[in-house]
Coordinates of C-alpha atoms in Angstrom, one line a residue:
X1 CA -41.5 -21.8 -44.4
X2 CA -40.7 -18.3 -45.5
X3 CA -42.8 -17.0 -42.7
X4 CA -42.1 -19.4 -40.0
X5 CA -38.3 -17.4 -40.4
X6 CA -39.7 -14.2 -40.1
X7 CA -41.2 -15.0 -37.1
X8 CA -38.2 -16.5 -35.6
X9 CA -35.9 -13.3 -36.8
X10 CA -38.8 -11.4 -35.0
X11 CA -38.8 -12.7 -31.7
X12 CA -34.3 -13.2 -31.9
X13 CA -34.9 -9.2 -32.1
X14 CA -37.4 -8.9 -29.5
X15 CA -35.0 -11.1 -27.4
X16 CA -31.9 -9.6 -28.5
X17 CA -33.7 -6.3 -27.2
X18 CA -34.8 -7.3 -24.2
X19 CA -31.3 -8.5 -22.9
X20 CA -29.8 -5.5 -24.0
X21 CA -32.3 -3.1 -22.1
X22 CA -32.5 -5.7 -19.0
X23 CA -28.2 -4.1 -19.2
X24 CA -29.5 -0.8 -19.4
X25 CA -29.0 2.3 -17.6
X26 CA -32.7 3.5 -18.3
X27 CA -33.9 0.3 -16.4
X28 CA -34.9 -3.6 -16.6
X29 CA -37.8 -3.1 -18.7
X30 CA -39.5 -0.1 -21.2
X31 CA -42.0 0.8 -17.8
X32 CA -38.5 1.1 -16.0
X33 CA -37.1 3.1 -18.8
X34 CA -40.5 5.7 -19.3
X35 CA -40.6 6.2 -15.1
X36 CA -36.3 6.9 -15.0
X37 CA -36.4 9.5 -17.9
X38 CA -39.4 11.2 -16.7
X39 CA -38.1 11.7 -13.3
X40 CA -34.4 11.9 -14.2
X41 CA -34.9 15.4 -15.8
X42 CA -37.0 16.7 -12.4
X43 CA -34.6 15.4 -10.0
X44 CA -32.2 17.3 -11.3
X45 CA -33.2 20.7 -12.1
X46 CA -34.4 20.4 -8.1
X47 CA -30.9 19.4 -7.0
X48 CA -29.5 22.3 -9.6
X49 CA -31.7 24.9 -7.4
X50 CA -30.6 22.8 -4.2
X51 CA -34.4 22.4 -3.3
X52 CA -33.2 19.0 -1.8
X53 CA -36.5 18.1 -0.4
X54 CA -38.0 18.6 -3.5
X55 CA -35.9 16.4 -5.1
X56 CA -37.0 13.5 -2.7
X57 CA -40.1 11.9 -4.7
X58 CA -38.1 11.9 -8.2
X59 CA -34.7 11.3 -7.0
X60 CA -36.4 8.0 -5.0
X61 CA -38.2 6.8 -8.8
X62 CA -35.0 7.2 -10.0
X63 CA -33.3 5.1 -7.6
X64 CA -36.0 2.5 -7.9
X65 CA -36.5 2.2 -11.5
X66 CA -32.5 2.9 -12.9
X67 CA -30.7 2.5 -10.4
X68 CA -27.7 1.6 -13.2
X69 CA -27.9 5.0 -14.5
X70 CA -25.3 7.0 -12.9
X71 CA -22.9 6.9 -9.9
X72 CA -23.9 10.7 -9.7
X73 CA -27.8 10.0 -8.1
X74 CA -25.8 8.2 -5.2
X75 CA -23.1 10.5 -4.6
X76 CA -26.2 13.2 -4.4
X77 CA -28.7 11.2 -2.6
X78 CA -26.2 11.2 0.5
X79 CA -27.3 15.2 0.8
X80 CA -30.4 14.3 -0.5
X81 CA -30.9 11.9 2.6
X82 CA -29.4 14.0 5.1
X83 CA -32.1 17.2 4.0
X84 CA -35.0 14.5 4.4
X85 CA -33.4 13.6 7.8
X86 CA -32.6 16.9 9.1
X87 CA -36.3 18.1 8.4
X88 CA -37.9 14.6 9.8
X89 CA -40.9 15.3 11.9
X90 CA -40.4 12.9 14.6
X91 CA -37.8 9.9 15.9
X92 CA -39.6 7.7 13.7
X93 CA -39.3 9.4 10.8
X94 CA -35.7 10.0 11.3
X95 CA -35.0 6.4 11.7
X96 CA -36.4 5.4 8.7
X97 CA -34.8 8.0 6.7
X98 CA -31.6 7.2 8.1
X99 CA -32.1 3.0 7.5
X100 CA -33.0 4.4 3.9
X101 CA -29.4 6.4 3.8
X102 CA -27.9 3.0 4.6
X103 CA -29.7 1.0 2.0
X104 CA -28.7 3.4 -0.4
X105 CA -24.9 2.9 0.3
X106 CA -25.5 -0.9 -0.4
X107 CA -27.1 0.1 -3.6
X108 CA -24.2 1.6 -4.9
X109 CA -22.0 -1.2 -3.9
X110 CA -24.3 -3.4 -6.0
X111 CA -24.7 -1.5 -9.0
X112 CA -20.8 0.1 -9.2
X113 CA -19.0 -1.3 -6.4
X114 CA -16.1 0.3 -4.5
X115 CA -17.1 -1.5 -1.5
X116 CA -14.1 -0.8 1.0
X117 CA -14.9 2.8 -0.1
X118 CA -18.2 2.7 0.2
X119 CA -18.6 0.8 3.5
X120 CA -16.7 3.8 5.1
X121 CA -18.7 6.1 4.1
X122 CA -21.9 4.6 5.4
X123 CA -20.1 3.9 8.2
X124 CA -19.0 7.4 9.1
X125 CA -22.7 8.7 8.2
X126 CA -23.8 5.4 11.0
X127 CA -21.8 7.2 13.2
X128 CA -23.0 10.8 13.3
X129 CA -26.9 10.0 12.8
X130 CA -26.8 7.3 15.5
X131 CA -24.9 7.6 18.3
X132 CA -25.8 4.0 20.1
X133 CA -25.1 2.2 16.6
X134 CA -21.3 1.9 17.9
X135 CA -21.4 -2.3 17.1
X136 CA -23.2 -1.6 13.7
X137 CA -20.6 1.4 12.6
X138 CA -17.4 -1.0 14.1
X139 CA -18.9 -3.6 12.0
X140 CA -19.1 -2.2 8.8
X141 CA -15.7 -1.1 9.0
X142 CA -14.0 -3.9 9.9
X143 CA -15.9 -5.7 6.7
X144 CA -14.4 -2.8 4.9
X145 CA -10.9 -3.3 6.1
X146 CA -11.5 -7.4 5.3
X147 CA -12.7 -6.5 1.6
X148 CA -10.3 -3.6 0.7
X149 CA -7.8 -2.5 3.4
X150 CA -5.7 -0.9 0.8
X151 CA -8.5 1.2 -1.1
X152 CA -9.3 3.2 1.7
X153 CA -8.2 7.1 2.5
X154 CA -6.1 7.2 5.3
X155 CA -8.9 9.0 7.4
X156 CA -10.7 6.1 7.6
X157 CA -8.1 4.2 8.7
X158 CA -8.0 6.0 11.8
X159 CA -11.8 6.0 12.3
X160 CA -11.7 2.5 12.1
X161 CA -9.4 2.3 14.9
X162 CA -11.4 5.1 16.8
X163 CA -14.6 2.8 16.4
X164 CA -12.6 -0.6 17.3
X165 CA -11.8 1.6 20.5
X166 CA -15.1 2.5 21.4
X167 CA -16.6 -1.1 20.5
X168 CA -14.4 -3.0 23.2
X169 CA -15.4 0.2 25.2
X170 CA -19.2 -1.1 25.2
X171 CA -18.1 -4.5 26.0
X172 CA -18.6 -6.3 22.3
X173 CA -15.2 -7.7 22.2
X174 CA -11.9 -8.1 24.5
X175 CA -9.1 -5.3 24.7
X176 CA -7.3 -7.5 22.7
X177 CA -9.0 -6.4 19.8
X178 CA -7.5 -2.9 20.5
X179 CA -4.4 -4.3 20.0
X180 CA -4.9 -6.6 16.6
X181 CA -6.0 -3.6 15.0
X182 CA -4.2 -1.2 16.1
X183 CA -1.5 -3.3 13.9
X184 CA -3.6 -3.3 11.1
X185 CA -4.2 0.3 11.3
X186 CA -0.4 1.3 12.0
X187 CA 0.5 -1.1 8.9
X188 CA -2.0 0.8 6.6
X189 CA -0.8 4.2 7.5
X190 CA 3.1 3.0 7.6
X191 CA 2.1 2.5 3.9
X192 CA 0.2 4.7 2.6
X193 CA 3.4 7.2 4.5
X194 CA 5.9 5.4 2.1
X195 CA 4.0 5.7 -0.8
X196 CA 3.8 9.9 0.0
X197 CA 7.1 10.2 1.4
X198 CA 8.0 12.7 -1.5
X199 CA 4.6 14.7 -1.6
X200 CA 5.4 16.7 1.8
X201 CA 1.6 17.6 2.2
X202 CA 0.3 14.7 1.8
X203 CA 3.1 12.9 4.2
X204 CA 2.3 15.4 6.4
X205 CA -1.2 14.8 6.7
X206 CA -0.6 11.0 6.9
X207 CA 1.5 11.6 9.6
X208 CA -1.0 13.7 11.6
X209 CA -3.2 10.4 11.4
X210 CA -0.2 8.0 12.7
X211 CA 0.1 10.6 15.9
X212 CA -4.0 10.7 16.6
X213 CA -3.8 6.7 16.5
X214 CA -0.8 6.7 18.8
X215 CA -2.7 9.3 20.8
X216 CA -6.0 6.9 20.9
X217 CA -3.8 3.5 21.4
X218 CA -1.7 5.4 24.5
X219 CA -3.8 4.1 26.9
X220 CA -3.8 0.7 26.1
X221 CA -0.4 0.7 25.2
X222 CA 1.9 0.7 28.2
X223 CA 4.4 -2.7 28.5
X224 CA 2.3 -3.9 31.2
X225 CA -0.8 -3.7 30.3
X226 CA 0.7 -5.5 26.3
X227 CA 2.3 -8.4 28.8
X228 CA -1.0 -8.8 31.1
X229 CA -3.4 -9.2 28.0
X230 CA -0.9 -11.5 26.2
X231 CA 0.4 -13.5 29.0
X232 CA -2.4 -15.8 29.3
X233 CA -3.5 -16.0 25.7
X234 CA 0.6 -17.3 25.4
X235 CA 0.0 -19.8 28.2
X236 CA -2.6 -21.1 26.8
X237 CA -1.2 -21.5 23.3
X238 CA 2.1 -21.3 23.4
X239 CA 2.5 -22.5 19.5
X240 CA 0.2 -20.6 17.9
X241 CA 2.5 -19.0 15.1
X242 CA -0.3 -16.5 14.4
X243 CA -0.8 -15.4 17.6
X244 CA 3.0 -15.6 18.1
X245 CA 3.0 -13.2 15.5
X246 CA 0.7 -10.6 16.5
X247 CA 2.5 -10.8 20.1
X248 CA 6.1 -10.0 18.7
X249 CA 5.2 -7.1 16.0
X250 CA 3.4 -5.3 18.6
X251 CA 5.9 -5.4 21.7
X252 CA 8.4 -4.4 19.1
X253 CA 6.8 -1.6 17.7
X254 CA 5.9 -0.4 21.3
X255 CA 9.2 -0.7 22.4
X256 CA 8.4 -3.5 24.7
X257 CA 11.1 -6.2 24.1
X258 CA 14.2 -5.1 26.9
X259 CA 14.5 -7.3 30.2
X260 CA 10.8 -8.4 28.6
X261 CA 10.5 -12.0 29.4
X262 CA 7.1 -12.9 27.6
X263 CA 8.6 -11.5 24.1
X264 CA 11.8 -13.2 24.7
X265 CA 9.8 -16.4 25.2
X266 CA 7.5 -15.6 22.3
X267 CA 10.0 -15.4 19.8
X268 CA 12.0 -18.1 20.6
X269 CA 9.5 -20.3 20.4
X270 CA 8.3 -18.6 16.9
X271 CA 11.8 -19.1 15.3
X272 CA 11.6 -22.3 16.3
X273 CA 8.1 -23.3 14.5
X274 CA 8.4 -20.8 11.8
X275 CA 12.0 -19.1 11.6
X276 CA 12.9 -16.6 9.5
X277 CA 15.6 -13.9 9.0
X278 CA 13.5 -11.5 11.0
X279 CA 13.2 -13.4 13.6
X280 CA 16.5 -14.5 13.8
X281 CA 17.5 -11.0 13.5
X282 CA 14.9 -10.5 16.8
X283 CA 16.6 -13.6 18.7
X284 CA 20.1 -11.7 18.2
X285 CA 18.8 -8.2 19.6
X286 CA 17.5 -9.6 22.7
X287 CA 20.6 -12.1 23.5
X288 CA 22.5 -8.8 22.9
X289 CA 20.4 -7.2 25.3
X290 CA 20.8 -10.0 27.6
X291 CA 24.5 -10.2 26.8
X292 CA 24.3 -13.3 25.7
X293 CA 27.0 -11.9 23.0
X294 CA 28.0 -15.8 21.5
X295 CA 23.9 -16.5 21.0
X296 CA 23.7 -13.3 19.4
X297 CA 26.3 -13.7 17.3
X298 CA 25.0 -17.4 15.8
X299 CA 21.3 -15.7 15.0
X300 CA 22.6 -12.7 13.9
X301 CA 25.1 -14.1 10.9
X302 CA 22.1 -16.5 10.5
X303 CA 19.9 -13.4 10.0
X304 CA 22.4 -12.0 8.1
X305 CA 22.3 -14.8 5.1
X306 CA 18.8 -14.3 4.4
X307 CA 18.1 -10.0 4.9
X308 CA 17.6 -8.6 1.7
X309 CA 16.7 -4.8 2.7
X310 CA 19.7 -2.7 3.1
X311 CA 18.3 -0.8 6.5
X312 CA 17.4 -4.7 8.0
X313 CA 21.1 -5.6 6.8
X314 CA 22.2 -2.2 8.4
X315 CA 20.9 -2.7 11.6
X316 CA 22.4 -6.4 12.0
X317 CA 25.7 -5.7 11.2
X318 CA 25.3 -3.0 13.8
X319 CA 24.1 -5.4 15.9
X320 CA 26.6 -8.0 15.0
X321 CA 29.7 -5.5 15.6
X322 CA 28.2 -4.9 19.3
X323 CA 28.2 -8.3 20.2
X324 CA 31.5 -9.3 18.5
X325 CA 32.5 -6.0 20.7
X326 CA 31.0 -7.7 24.0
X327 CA 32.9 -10.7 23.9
X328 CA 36.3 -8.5 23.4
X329 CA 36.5 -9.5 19.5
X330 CA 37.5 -6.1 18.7
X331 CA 38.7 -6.9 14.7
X332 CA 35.4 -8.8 14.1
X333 CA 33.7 -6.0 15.5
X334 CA 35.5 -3.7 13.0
X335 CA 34.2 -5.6 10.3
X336 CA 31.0 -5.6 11.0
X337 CA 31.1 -1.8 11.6
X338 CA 32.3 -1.3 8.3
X339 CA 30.4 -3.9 6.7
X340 CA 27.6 -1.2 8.5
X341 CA 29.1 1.5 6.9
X342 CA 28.9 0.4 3.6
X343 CA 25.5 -0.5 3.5
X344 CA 24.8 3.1 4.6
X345 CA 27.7 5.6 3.7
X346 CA 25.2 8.4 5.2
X347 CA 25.6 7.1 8.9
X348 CA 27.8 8.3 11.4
X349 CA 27.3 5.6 13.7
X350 CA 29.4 2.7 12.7
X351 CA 32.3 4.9 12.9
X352 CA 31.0 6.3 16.6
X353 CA 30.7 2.7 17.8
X354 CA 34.2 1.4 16.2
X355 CA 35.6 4.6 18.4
X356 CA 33.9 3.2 21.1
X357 CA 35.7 -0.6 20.4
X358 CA 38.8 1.5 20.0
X359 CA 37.9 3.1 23.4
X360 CA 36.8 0.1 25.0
X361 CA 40.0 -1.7 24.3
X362 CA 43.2 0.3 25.2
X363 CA 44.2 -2.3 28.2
X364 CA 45.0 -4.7 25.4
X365 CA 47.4 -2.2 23.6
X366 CA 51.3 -2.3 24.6
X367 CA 52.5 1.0 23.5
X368 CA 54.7 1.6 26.5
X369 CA 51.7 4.7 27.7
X370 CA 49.5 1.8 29.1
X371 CA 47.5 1.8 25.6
X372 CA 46.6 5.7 25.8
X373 CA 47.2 5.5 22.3
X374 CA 44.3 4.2 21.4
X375 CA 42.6 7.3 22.1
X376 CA 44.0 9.0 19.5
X377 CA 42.4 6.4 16.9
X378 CA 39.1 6.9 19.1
X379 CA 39.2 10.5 18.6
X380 CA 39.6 10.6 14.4
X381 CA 36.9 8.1 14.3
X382 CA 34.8 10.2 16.0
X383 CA 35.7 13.2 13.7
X384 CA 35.1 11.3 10.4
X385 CA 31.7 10.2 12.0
X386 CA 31.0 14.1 12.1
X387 CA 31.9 14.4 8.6
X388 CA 29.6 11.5 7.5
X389 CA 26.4 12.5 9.4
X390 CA 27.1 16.3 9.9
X391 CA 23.7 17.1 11.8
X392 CA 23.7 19.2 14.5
X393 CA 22.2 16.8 17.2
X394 CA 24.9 14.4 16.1
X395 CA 27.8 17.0 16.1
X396 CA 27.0 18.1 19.2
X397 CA 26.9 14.7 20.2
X398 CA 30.4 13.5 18.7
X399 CA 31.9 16.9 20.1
X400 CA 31.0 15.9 23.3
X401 CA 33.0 12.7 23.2
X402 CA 35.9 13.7 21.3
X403 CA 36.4 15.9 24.9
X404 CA 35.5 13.7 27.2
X405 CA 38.2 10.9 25.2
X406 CA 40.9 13.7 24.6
X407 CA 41.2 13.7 28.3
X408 CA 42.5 10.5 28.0
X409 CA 45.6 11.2 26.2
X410 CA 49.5 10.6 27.0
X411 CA 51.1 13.4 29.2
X412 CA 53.4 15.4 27.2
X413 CA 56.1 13.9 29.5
X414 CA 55.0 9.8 29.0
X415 CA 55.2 10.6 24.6
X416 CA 58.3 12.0 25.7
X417 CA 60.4 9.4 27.1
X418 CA 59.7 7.3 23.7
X419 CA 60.5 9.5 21.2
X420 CA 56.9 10.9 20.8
X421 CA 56.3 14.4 19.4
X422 CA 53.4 15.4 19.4
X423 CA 52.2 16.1 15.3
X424 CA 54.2 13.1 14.1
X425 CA 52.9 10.2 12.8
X426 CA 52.3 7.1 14.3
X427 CA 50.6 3.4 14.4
X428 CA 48.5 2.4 17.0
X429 CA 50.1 -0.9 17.7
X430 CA 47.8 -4.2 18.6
X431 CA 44.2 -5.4 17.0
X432 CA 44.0 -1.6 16.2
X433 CA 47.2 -1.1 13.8
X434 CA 45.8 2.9 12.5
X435 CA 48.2 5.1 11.2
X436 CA 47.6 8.5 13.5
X437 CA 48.9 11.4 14.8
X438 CA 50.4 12.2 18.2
X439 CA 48.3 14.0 20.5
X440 CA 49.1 14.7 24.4
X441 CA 47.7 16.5 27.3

């Protein structure tokens, strides 16, 4: 009995042992473990005197009999590789030195993962050794942009795009594809930007990437060109929310949405299977534009009760004051302005476009001058919205306006025959009611 236990103790230790070295760094079994360590060392002290060739044999035992054993006999084997493939004797050679680079990569995504990471790099390598591997290298980054968009550098994002380009450009796929990821890659950059905006080298940089994607996307991006690829995808499903989607984010980030038919018809018919405060807030902008001011006003106070970021909640009020404007509700229009201003106390605009109202209005103000006073309200709005947002482009801007409106004031003569001095105060009678000053020409 005694020694039937010390035989099973013996082989629980011989097991134990085994499991623990089949998790091993050294290798799966003790032949894996003497071949790693007595290759390890060589590999090395070549790579230390950068014989890189000479490091081949040893660096490749190590690979094959530990490959656990450090993320370092990767990161090395890429120069490593690129020696042995640089130096290759013949195309055949090269190949197969290169297909070994790539096997590599997927190595180290099985033994220490990083796999978005990873999948770029082999990717980029793809790219430089073989020039006709343009559906391989598009391949492998679009898997890495499926299994870790976020992970990668924003260089990669843009030789992702540069490599969708040139795969549509060989005829694998249909321009549309441009298009898709081109949205994917904007979106990436867009946040990686946001997540630098404070580090003004790094936003810098990111920045430099958005323009070469714009730059590589400009020829495929004109309003005609968006219209003719989606036209017939919308025709022939007209309720595909995802595709509705797609359709809708691009146009508006290219600017094609004014007098634009397809993406008035495309979000309409995606607020009505899916709406949304964005896209009720999209409805509104293009009613405005179509002044269609009483639409706009319904989707935009719909938009309105479900925007939670203050520059979306910004831009609708703005929106909102400019219809109410349109249809001659001047005092709704106000509120809205201000509503505007509020949001954003570092904007002149509100106050610039509730000068405007002010502006826009003077028939409707009996002030015995035929409403010229009116322009004196216009006038200090346009001053405070100077002081708000004191830029010089704005300034000049606002300047420019406060002349052009000054022009519009009572004669000295008209102020006169009621009692008006110029300096004095007064209240702009009407929708307007602003206590002012009296100004005349």
């Amino acid at each position: 009995m005694k020694k039937l236990k010390i035989v099973i103790v013996a082989v629980m230790v011989l097991m134990a042992g085994h499991t623990a070295n089949a998790q091993s760094k050294y290798g799966d079994t003790p032949e894996d473990s003497v071949a790693c360590l007595s290759n390890v060392s060589l590999y090395q002290e070549f790579f230390k005197q950068k014989s890189y060739e000479q490091c081949y044999e040893p660096w490749r035992e190590v690979l094959k009999h530990c490959p656990r054993f450090s993320k370092s006999i990767y990161q090395r084997g890429v120069t490593i590789m690129k020696t042995m493939i640089n130096k290759a004797e013949n195309a055949e050679q090269r190949n197969a030195y290169i297909d070994e680079l790539m096997a590599m990569y997927d190595q180290r995504i099985q033994y220490f993962g990083e796999e978005a990471v990873v999948k770029c790099m082999k990717a980029y390598d793809l790219s430089l050794l073989r020039k006709d591997a343009v559906k391989e290298v598009y391949e492998i980054y679009a898997d890495a942009i499926r299994v870790g968009a976020h992970q990668i550098d924003e260089n990669y994002v843009t030789l992702y795009f540069k490599a969708t380009v040139e795969y549509v450009r060989a005829g694998h796929a249909d321009p549309t594809l441009i298009i898709d990821n081109y949205d994917i890659a904007s979106d990436l950059l867009d946040s990686l930007l946001t997540l630098n905006v404070d580090d003004s080298v790094n936003a810098a940089k990111i920045r430099g990437y958005i323009a070469n994607v714009e730059s590589v996307f400009s020829p495929y991006a004109s309003c005609d060109q968006l219209n003719e690829i989606y036209q017939k995808k919308f025709e022939a499903d007209p309720n595909n929310v995802a595709l509705l989607k797609k359709m809708t984010d691009i146009m508006m980030k290219k600017g094609c949405t004014d007098d634009n038919q397809l993406f008035f018809s495309a979000t309409e018919n995606l607020h009505k299977l899916e709406p949304s405060p964005s896209t009720a807030m999209r409805m509104g902008t293009m009613c405005l534009g179509k002044k269609q001011y009483g639409k706009a006003v319904e989707y935009l106070q719909d938009a309105l009760k479900g925007l939670t970021e203050k520059k979306d909640r910004y831009k609708a009020y703005i929106f909102l004051g400019r219809s109410y404007a349109g249809q001659g509700s001047y005092s709704a229009a106000r509120t809205a302005y201000l509503n505007a201003a509020e949001i954003d106390r570092t904007k002149g605009e509100p106050y610039y476009l509730l000068a405007v109202a002010y502006a826009s209005s003077y028939r409707t103000i009996d002030d015995g001058m035929g409403g010229r006073s009116a322009y004196w309200a216009c006038v200090d709005e346009l001053r405070h919205a100077k002081q708000v947002e004191p830029t010089e482009e704005f300034t000049a801007a606002m300047d420019k306006l406060i002349s052009s409106y000054s022009a519009f004031f009572p004669k000295k003569n008209d102020a006169f025959m009621l009692d008006l001095i110029d300096g004095k105060s007064y209240v702009v009678p009407g929708w307007i009611g602003k206590s002012t000053i009296i100004r005349t020409r």
